[in-house]
Coordinates of C-alpha atoms in Angstrom, one line a residue:
M1 CA 77.8 -43.7 -98.5
I2 CA 76.5 -46.9 -97.1
A3 CA 72.7 -47.3 -96.9
F4 CA 70.8 -49.3 -94.3
L5 CA 67.1 -50.0 -93.9
C6 CA 65.9 -48.8 -90.5
S7 CA 63.1 -50.6 -88.6
A8 CA 60.6 -48.1 -90.0
G9 CA 61.5 -49.2 -93.5
M10 CA 63.3 -45.9 -94.3
E11 CA 66.8 -46.1 -95.8
L12 CA 69.4 -44.6 -93.5
T13 CA 72.8 -43.5 -94.8
Q14 CA 76.0 -43.0 -92.8
D15 CA 77.7 -39.7 -93.6
V16 CA 81.0 -41.4 -92.8
A17 CA 81.6 -44.9 -94.2
D18 CA 84.1 -45.9 -91.5
L19 CA 82.1 -47.2 -88.5
S20 CA 84.9 -46.1 -86.1
A21 CA 83.7 -42.5 -86.7
Y22 CA 80.5 -43.5 -84.7
L23 CA 82.7 -44.4 -81.7
A24 CA 84.7 -41.2 -81.8
A25 CA 84.7 -38.4 -79.3
D26 CA 84.5 -34.7 -80.1
E27 CA 83.8 -31.4 -78.3
A28 CA 80.1 -32.1 -78.1
I29 CA 80.2 -35.9 -77.8
D30 CA 82.9 -35.8 -75.1
H31 CA 82.6 -39.3 -73.9
H32 CA 86.1 -39.3 -72.4
H33 CA 85.0 -36.7 -69.9
P34 CA 84.9 -38.1 -66.3
V35 CA 81.2 -37.3 -65.9
V36 CA 80.3 -39.3 -69.0
R37 CA 82.6 -42.2 -68.0
E38 CA 81.3 -42.3 -64.4
T39 CA 77.7 -42.2 -65.6
A40 CA 78.3 -45.0 -68.1
A41 CA 80.2 -47.1 -65.6
R42 CA 77.3 -46.8 -63.1
L43 CA 74.7 -47.7 -65.6
A44 CA 76.8 -50.6 -66.9
T45 CA 76.8 -52.2 -63.4
E46 CA 73.1 -52.7 -63.6
V47 CA 73.0 -54.8 -66.8
A48 CA 74.4 -58.1 -68.2
D49 CA 75.1 -57.1 -71.8
S50 CA 75.4 -54.3 -74.3
Y51 CA 71.7 -54.6 -75.5
E52 CA 70.5 -54.0 -71.9
Y53 CA 73.1 -51.2 -71.4
A54 CA 71.8 -49.4 -74.5
R55 CA 68.2 -49.6 -73.2
V56 CA 69.2 -48.5 -69.7
A57 CA 71.3 -45.6 -71.0
Y58 CA 68.4 -44.5 -73.2
E59 CA 65.9 -44.6 -70.4
Y60 CA 68.3 -42.7 -68.1
V61 CA 68.7 -39.8 -70.6
R62 CA 64.9 -39.9 -71.4
D63 CA 63.7 -40.0 -67.8
A64 CA 66.4 -38.6 -65.5
I65 CA 67.3 -35.6 -67.6
P66 CA 64.3 -33.3 -68.1
H67 CA 63.8 -31.6 -71.4
S68 CA 64.4 -28.0 -70.6
Q69 CA 61.1 -26.8 -72.2
D70 CA 59.1 -29.3 -70.1
S71 CA 60.9 -28.3 -66.9
G72 CA 61.1 -24.6 -67.6
D73 CA 64.9 -24.6 -67.2
L74 CA 66.4 -21.6 -69.1
R75 CA 69.9 -23.1 -69.3
V76 CA 71.3 -24.2 -72.7
T77 CA 73.6 -27.3 -72.8
W78 CA 75.2 -28.9 -75.8
R79 CA 78.2 -30.9 -74.5
A80 CA 77.2 -34.4 -73.4
S81 CA 79.1 -33.9 -70.1
D82 CA 77.2 -30.7 -69.3
V83 CA 73.9 -32.3 -70.1
L84 CA 74.7 -35.1 -67.6
A85 CA 76.2 -32.8 -65.0
L86 CA 73.5 -30.2 -65.1
G87 CA 70.6 -32.5 -65.8
T88 CA 69.0 -30.5 -68.5
G89 CA 68.9 -30.1 -72.3
I90 CA 66.7 -29.9 -75.3
C91 CA 66.3 -32.8 -77.8
Y92 CA 69.7 -32.1 -79.5
A93 CA 71.6 -32.0 -76.2
K94 CA 69.9 -35.1 -74.9
S95 CA 70.8 -36.9 -78.0
H96 CA 74.4 -35.8 -77.6
A97 CA 74.3 -37.3 -74.1
L98 CA 72.8 -40.6 -75.2
V99 CA 75.3 -41.0 -78.1
A100 CA 78.2 -40.2 -75.7
L101 CA 77.0 -42.8 -73.2
L102 CA 76.7 -45.4 -75.9
R103 CA 80.1 -44.7 -77.4
A104 CA 81.6 -44.8 -73.9
E105 CA 80.7 -48.5 -73.8
D106 CA 81.9 -49.1 -77.4
I107 CA 78.5 -49.2 -79.0
P108 CA 78.3 -47.3 -82.3
A109 CA 75.9 -44.5 -82.1
A110 CA 74.8 -41.7 -84.5
L111 CA 72.9 -38.4 -84.5
C112 CA 69.9 -38.0 -86.8
Y113 CA 67.1 -35.6 -87.3
Q114 CA 63.5 -35.0 -88.3
R115 CA 61.9 -31.8 -89.7
L116 CA 58.6 -31.4 -87.8
A117 CA 55.8 -28.8 -87.8
D118 CA 56.3 -26.3 -84.9
G119 CA 52.6 -25.6 -84.3
E120 CA 53.0 -22.1 -85.5
G121 CA 52.9 -22.5 -89.2
G122 CA 56.6 -23.3 -89.6
H123 CA 58.9 -26.2 -89.1
V124 CA 61.8 -27.0 -86.7
V125 CA 64.5 -29.6 -86.8
H126 CA 64.1 -32.3 -84.1
G127 CA 67.1 -34.3 -82.8
L128 CA 67.3 -38.1 -82.4
A129 CA 69.9 -40.7 -81.9
A130 CA 70.6 -44.0 -83.5
V131 CA 72.2 -47.1 -82.2
R132 CA 73.8 -49.9 -84.2
F133 CA 73.0 -53.5 -83.3
R134 CA 72.7 -56.7 -85.4
G135 CA 74.2 -55.0 -88.4
A136 CA 71.5 -52.4 -88.6
W137 CA 70.8 -48.9 -87.3
H138 CA 67.9 -48.2 -85.0
R139 CA 66.6 -44.7 -84.3
Q140 CA 65.7 -43.7 -80.7
D141 CA 64.2 -40.5 -79.3
P142 CA 65.4 -39.6 -75.8
R143 CA 63.7 -36.1 -75.6
G144 CA 61.6 -37.2 -72.7
N145 CA 57.9 -38.3 -72.5
K146 CA 55.0 -36.1 -71.6
P147 CA 51.2 -36.2 -72.2
G148 CA 50.9 -37.2 -75.9
V149 CA 54.5 -38.4 -76.2
D150 CA 55.4 -42.0 -75.4
A151 CA 58.8 -42.8 -76.9
R152 CA 60.4 -46.1 -76.0
F153 CA 63.7 -47.9 -76.7
S154 CA 63.2 -50.4 -79.4
L155 CA 65.2 -52.5 -81.8
E156 CA 62.2 -54.1 -83.4
G157 CA 60.0 -51.2 -84.6
E158 CA 60.5 -47.5 -84.0
R159 CA 58.9 -45.9 -81.0
L160 CA 59.8 -42.3 -81.5
A161 CA 58.1 -39.2 -79.9
W162 CA 56.6 -38.2 -83.3
T163 CA 56.1 -39.7 -86.7
A164 CA 56.8 -37.3 -89.6
D165 CA 53.7 -36.4 -91.6
P166 CA 54.7 -35.6 -95.2
S167 CA 51.4 -33.9 -95.9
S168 CA 52.4 -31.3 -93.3
G169 CA 55.8 -30.8 -94.8
E170 CA 57.4 -33.0 -92.2
T171 CA 60.2 -35.4 -93.1
D172 CA 62.7 -37.8 -91.7
H173 CA 66.3 -36.9 -92.6
P174 CA 67.9 -40.2 -93.7
V175 CA 71.5 -39.3 -92.8
L176 CA 73.3 -40.7 -89.8
Y177 CA 75.8 -38.2 -88.6
A178 CA 78.9 -39.1 -86.8
A179 CA 79.1 -35.6 -85.3
P180 CA 76.3 -33.1 -84.5
H181 CA 75.0 -31.2 -87.6
P182 CA 76.8 -27.8 -87.9
A183 CA 73.4 -25.9 -88.0
V184 CA 72.3 -27.6 -84.8
L185 CA 75.6 -27.0 -83.0
A186 CA 75.8 -23.4 -84.1
A187 CA 72.3 -22.6 -82.7
L188 CA 73.1 -24.3 -79.4
R189 CA 76.5 -22.6 -78.9
A190 CA 75.2 -19.1 -79.8
A191 CA 72.2 -19.2 -77.4
P192 CA 72.6 -17.4 -74.1
D193 CA 69.4 -19.0 -72.8
R194 CA 66.6 -21.2 -74.0
P195 CA 64.1 -18.4 -75.0
Y196 CA 66.8 -17.1 -77.3
L197 CA 67.5 -20.6 -78.6
W198 CA 63.8 -21.1 -79.3
K199 CA 63.8 -18.2 -81.8
T200 CA 66.9 -19.5 -83.6
L201 CA 66.3 -23.2 -83.9
P202 CA 67.0 -24.4 -87.4
G203 CA 64.0 -25.0 -89.5
T204 CA 65.8 -27.3 -92.0
L205 CA 69.2 -28.9 -92.5

């Protein structure tokens, strides 16, 4: 594995050494799908370079696609194309959409995760994305802002929705995944609706 120091000072590790894996398409990161390609092309017309495109794509997923818990949407999405077409998803799904939009414009992007307290005495895995610029990986959180959450696109210092608190059993998983983690994908694919999904979210990887 290849290790990188992220902007928060944590060492991140690619789960696949070959950077081309972070440009690939799969069933969830389906960036060859027309909906993904059309969205990427539309966003690309607004900007002058790949840095600006990454920011605009991030803000689009963060702001234009509501987190389904915040909006009350009961539908479960997991393919990037469905997230964009239906305009809904939880953190994992929104990260899939952002990674697909970045890869659609040949920007290496990864999936990564945090383990956070769920407010009920347990923990839940939270999904993030990471983008590679200037020879380094930068984690981003496109889940969507709300009172108490102010995540921003940043290549200088992390502006995530939440900072892991080790004293509460929270942690940042250091692995940069080229494909969604199997535990995450299994939970999304098995859930008929969001209330069911909420009971089956992975608590650890």
